[in-house]
Short mmCIF file of C-alpha atoms and ligand atoms in Angstrom, two decimals:
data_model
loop_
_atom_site.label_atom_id
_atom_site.label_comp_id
_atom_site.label_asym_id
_atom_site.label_seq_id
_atom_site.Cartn_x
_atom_site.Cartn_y
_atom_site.Cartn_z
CA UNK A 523 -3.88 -1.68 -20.06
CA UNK A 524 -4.62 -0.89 -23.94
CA UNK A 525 -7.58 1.63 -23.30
CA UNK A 526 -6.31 3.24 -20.16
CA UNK A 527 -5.08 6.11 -22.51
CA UNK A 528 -8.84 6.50 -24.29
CA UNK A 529 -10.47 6.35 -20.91
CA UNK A 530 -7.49 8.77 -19.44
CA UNK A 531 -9.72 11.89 -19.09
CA UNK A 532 -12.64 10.11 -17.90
CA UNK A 533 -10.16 8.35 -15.35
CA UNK A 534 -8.97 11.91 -14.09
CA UNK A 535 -12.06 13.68 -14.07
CA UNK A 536 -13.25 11.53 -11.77
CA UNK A 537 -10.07 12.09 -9.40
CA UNK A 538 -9.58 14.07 -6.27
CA UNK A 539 -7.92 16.87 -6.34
CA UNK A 540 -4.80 17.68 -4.16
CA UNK A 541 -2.82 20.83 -3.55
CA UNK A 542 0.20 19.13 -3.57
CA UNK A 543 2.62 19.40 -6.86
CA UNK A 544 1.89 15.81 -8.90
CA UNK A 545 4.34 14.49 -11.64
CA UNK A 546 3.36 11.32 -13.39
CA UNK A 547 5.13 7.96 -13.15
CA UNK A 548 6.23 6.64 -16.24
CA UNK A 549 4.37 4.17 -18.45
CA UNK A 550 6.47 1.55 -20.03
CA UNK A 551 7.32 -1.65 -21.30
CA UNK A 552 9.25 -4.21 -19.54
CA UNK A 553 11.18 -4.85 -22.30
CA UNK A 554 12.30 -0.94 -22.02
CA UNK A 555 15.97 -0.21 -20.88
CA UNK A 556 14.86 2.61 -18.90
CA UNK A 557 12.02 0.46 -16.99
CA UNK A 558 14.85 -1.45 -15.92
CA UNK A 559 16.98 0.93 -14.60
CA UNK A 560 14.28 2.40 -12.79
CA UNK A 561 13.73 -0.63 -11.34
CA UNK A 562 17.38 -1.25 -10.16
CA UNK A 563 17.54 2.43 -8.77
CA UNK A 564 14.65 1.63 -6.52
CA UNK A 565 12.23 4.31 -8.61
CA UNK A 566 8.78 3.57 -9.09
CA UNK A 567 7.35 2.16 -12.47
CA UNK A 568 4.21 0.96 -14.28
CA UNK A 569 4.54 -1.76 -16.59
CA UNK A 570 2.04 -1.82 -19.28
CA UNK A 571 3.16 -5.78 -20.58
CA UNK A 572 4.38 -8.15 -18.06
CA UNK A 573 1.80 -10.70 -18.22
CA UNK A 574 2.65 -11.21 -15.22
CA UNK A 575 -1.47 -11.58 -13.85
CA UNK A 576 -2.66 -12.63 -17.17
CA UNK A 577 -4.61 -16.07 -16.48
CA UNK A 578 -6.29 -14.22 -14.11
CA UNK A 579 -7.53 -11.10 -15.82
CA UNK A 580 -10.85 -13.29 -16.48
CA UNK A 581 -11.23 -13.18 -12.51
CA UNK A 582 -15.02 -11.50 -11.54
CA UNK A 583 -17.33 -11.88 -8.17
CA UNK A 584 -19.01 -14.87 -9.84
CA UNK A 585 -15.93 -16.51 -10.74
CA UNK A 586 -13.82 -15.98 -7.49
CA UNK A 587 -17.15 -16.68 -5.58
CA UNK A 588 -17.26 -20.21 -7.29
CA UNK A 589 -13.06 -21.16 -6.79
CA UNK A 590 -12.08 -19.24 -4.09
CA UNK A 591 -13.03 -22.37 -1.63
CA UNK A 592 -13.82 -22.83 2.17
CA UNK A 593 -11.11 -20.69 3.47
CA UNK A 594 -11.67 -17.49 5.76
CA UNK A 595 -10.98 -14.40 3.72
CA UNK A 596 -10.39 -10.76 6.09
CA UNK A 597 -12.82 -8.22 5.28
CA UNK A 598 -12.34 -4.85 6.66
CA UNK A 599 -15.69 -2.78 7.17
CA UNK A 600 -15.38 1.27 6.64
CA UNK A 601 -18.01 4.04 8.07
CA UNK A 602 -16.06 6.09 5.23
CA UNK A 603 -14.34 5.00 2.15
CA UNK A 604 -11.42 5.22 4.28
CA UNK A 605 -9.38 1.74 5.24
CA UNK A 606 -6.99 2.91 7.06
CA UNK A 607 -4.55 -0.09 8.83
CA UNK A 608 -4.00 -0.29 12.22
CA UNK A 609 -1.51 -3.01 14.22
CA UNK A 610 -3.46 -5.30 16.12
CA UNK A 611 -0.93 -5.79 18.87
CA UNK A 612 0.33 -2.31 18.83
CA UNK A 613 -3.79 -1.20 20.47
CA UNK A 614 -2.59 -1.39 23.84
CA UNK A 615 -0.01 1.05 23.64
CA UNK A 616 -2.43 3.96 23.12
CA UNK A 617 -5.03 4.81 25.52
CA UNK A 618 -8.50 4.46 24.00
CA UNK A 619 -7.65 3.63 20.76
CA UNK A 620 -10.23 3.61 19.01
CA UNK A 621 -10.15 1.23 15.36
CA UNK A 622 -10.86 3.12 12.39
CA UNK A 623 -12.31 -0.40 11.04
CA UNK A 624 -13.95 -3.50 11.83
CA UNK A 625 -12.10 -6.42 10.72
CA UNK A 626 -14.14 -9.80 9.99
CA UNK A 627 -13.60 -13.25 8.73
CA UNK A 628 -16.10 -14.92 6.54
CA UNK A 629 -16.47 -16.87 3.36
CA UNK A 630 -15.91 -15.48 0.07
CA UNK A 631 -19.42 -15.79 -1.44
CA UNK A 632 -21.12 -14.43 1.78
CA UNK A 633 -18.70 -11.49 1.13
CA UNK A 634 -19.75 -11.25 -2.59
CA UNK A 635 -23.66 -11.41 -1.10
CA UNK A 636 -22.90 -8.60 0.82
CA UNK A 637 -21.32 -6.46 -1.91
CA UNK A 638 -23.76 -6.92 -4.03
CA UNK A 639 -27.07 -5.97 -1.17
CA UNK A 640 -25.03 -2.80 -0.28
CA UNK A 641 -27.03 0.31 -0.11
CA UNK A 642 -25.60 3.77 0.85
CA UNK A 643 -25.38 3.91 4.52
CA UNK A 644 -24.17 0.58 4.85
CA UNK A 645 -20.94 0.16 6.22
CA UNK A 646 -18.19 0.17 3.31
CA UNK A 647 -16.51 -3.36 2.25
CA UNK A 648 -13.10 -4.45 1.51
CA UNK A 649 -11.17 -7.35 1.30
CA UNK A 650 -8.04 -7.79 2.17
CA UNK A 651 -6.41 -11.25 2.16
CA UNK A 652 -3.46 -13.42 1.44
CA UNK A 653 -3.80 -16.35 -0.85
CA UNK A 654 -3.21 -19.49 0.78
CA UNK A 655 -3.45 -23.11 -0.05
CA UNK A 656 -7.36 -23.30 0.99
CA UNK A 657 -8.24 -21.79 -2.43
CA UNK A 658 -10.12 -23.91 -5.52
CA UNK A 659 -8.34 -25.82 -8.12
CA UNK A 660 -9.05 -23.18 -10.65
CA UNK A 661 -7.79 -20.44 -8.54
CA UNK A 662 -4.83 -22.61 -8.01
CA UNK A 663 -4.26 -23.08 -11.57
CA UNK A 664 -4.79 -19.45 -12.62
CA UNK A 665 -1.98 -18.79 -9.64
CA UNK A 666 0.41 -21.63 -11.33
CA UNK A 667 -0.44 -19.66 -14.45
CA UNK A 668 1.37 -16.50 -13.30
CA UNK A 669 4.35 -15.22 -15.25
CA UNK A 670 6.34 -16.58 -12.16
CA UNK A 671 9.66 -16.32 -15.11
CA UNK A 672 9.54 -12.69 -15.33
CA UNK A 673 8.91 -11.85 -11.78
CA UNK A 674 11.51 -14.32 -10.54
CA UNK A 675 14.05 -13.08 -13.01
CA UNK A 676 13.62 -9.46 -11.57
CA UNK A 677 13.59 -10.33 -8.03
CA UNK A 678 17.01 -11.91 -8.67
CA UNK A 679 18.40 -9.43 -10.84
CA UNK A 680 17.79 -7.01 -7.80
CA UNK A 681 18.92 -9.00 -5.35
CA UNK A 682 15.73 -8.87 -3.18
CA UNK A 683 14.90 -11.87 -0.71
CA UNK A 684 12.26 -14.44 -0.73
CA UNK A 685 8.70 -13.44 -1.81
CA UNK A 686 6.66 -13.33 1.26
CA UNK A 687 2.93 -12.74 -0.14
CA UNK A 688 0.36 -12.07 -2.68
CA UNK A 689 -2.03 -10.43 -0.94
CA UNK A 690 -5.32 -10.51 -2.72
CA UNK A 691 -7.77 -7.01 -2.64
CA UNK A 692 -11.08 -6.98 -3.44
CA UNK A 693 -13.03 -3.69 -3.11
CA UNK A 694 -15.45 -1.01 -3.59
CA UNK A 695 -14.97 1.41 -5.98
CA UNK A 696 -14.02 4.64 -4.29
CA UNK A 697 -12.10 2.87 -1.64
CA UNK A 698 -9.22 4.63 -0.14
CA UNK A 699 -6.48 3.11 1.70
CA UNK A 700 -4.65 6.40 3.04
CA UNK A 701 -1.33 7.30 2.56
CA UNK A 702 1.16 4.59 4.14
CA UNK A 703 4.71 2.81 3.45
CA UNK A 704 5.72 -0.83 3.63
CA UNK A 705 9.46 -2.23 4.61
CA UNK A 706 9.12 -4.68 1.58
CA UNK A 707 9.32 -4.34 -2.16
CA UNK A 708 6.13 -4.74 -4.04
CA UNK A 709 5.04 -5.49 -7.75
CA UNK A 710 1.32 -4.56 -7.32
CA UNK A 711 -0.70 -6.34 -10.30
CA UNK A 712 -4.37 -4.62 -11.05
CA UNK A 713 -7.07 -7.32 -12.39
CA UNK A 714 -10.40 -5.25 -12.53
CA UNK A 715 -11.28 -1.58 -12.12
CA UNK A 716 -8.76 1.03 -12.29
CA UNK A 717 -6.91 2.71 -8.62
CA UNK A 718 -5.16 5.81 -8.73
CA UNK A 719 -1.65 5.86 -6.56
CA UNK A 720 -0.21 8.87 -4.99
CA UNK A 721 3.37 7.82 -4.51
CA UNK A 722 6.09 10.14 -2.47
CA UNK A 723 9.59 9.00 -2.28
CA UNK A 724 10.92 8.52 1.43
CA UNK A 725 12.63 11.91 1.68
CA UNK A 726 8.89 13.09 2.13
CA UNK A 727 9.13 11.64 5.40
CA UNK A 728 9.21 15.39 7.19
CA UNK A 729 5.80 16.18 5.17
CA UNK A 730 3.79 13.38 6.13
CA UNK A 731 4.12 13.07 9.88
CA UNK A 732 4.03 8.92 10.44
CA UNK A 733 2.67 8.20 13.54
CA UNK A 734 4.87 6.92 16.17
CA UNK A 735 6.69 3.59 15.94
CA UNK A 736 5.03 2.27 18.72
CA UNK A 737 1.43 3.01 17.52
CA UNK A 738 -1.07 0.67 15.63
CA UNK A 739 -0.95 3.16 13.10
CA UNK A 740 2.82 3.25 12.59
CA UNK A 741 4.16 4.01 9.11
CA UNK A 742 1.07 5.59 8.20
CA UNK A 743 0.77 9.23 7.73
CA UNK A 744 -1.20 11.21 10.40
CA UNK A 745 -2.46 13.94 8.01
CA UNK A 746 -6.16 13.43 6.56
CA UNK A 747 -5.16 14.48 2.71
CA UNK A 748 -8.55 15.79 2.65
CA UNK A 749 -8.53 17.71 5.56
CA UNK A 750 -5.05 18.77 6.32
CA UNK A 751 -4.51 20.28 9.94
CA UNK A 752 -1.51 22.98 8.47
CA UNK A 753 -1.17 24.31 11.54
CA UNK A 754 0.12 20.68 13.16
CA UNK A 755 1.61 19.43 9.94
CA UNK A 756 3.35 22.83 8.11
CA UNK A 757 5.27 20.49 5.90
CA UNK A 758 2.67 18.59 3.77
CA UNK A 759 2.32 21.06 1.49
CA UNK A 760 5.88 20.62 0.33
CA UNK A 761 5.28 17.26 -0.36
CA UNK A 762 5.84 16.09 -3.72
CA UNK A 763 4.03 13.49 -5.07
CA UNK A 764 3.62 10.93 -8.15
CA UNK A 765 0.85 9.59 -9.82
CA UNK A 766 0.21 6.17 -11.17
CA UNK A 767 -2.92 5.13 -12.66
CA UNK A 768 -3.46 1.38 -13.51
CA UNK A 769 -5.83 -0.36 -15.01
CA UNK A 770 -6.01 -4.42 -15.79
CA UNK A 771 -2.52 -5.70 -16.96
CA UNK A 772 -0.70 -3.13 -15.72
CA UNK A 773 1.98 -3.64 -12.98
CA UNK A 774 3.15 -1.11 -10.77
CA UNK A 775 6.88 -1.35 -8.70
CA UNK A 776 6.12 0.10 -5.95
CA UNK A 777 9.82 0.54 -4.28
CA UNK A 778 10.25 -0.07 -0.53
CA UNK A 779 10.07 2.41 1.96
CA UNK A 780 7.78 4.72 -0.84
CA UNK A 781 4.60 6.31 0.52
CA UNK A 782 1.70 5.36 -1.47
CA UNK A 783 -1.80 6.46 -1.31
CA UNK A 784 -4.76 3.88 -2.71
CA UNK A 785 -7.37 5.77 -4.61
CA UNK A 786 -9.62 3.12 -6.37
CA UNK A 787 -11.25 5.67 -9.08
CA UNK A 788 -14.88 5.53 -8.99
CA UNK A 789 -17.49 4.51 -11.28
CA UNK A 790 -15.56 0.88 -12.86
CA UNK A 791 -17.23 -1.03 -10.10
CA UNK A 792 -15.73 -3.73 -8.35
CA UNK A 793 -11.93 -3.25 -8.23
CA UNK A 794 -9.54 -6.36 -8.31
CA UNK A 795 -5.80 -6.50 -7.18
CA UNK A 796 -2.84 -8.29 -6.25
CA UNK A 797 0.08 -7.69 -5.20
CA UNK A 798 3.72 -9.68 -4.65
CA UNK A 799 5.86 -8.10 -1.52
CA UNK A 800 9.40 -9.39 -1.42
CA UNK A 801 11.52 -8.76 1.37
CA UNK A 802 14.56 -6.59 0.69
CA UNK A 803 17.77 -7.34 -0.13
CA UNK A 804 21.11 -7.44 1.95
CA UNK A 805 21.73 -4.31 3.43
CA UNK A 806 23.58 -1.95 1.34
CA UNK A 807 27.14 -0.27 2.10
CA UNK A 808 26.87 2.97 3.99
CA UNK A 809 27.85 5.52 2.03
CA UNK A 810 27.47 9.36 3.37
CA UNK A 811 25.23 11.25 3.21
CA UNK A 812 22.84 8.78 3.99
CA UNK A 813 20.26 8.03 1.59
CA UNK A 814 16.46 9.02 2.39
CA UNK A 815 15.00 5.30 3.13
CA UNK A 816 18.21 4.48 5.08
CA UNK A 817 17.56 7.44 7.51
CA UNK A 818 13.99 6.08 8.04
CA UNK A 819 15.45 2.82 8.72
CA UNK A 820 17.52 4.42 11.11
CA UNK A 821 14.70 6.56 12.77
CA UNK A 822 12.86 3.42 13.04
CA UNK A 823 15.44 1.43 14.80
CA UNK A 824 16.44 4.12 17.24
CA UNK A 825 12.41 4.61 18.17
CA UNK A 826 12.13 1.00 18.83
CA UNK A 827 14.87 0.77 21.02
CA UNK A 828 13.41 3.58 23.24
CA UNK A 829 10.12 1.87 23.35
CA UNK A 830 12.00 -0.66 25.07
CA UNK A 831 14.34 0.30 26.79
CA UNK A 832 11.75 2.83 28.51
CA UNK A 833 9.41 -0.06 28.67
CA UNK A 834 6.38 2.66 28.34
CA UNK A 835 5.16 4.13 25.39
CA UNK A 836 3.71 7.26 27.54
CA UNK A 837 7.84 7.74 28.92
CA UNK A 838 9.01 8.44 25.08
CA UNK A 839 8.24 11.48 24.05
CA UNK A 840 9.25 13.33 27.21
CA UNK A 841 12.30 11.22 27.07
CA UNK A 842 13.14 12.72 23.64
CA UNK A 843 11.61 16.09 24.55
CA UNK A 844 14.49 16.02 26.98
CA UNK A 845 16.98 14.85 24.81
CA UNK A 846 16.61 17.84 22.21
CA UNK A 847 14.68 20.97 23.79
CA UNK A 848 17.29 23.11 24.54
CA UNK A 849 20.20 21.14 23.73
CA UNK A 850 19.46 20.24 20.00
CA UNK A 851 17.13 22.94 19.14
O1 AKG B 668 -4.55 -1.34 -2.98
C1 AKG B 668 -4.69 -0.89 -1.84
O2 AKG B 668 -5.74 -0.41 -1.43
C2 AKG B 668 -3.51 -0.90 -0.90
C3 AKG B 668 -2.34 -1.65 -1.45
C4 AKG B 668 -1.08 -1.44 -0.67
O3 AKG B 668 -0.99 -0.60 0.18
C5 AKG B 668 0.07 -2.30 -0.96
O4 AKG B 668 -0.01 -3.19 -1.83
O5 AKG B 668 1.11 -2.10 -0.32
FE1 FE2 B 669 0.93 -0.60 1.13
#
């Protein structure tokens, strides 16, 4: 993004502040050595000049309203300008649940209607859906139109597996999607408006408290960044985060297993993004110690085979109350 450096201190004026200790992810081009490497060592950066969305920079509410077809797009509705994700078949292992947002199907221009009418006090809009083969020639075009060379080159260069989806977000300006991780690799493409991520490698894992395995909101962090509970959650304030800001053009690897937080900054209006997830590459050799995102592999794995071999979601933390208090500890 060419101006993102003459808008930077409008950008980060606008920005939340954190108590946390923030370095900055580098800002290069992907014609740089050290992008490269960063890439290969599984460290996240932005990439001011892939091209890699360019035929679909020109994308705007009209536009997408007019191409995007007759398909269903998911629309998640907010009381807050949080969006935080939940597992749909995950709500029955915690008693009263209760969703943090609706999710609805509908057209794409009824969405755009909807955007457009909404007053404060409405319930807060955002899209969240994976292209498919129901969308408009254009749309299809400006897809075909992707700089499928680069990315493909890099997924094979790191040896990741097949590209699973390019999930398309349309949203609000000041939408939040708290902090999370994914178990693929991502190169997340901005198109319009500008989001702020706050990245933490997975050795974090001890200061962000995920929610169990078996709950919808697994591999989400339980603490509310603006409201942190110290007393349940000591460790957050040792966290250490990064910061990427990206505007359109600007491509952000977002490494596996990564916590990221989804800020999109207020005041540029409707903000536009896609992103590619690829699913990870052949397991690597063990070597000792373990590295950070291999341990929460590991954590992972052992959770879920409690969860079933208990068959209960209520027996496993006694079980591993039992398993540590006193013996462990
Ligand atoms: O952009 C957002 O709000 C969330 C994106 C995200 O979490 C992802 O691409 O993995
Ligand atoms: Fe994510």
């Amino acid at each position: 993004m060419a101006d993102l450096e003459s808008q930077g201190s409008d950008v980060k004026f606008h920005l939340k502040q954190y108590n946390f200790q923030i370095e900055n992810v580098p800002r290069l081009s992907c014609t740089d050595a050290k992008a490269e490497k960063l890439i290969s060592n599984g460290l996240p950066v932005i990439l001011t000049d892939t091209k890699l969305v360019s035929s679909a920079l020109h994308w705007d509410l009209d536009y997408l309203s007019e191409n995007m077809g007759e398909g269903d797009f998911t629309v998640f509705l907010s009381d807050t300008n949080k969006f935080m994700y939940f597992d749909d078949k995950k709500i029955e292992n915690v008693k009263d649940f209760k969703q943090p947002t609706q999710m609805i199907e509908m057209k794409f221009p009824e969405f755009v209607t909807r955007l457009r009418s909404y007053k404060e006090g409405d319930k807060r809009l955002y899209m969240q859906q994976a292209l498919n083969d129901t969308v408009g020639r254009r749309i299809v075009m400006d897809f075909l139109g992707f700089n499928w060379t680069w990315i493909t080159e890099q997924q094979k260069k790191n040896k990741w597996g097949p590209l699973t989806s390019n999930l398309l977000l349309v949203g609000m300006d000041s939408n939040i999607t708290p902090a999370h991780y994914d178990e693929q690799e991502n190169f997340f493409a901005q198109i319009k408006g500008c989001k702020r991520f706050l990245l933490f490698d997975p050795s974090n894992f001890e200061c962000l408290y995920p929610f169990p395995v078996y709950h919808p909101h697994d591999r989400q962090s339980q603490v509310d960044f603006d409201n942190p509970d110290s007393l349940r959650f000591p460790k957050f304030q040792d966290a250490k985060a990064f910061e990427a800001i990206v505007g359109p053009g600007d491509v952000l690897y977002l490494p596996m297993y990564w916590w990221h937080q989804v800020e999109s900054v207020p005041g540029h209006g409707t903000v536009i993004s896609v992103n590619f997830w690829y699913k990870a590459g052949p397991t690597e050799k063990v070597q000792y110690p373990l590295k950070a995102h291999q341990r929460v592999a590991m954590t992972r794995n052992i959770e879920k085979m409690i969860i079933q071999a208990l068959n209960d979601p209520t027996e496993v933390a006694p079980f591993m109350q039992a398993m540590v208090l006193g013996r462990y500890t």
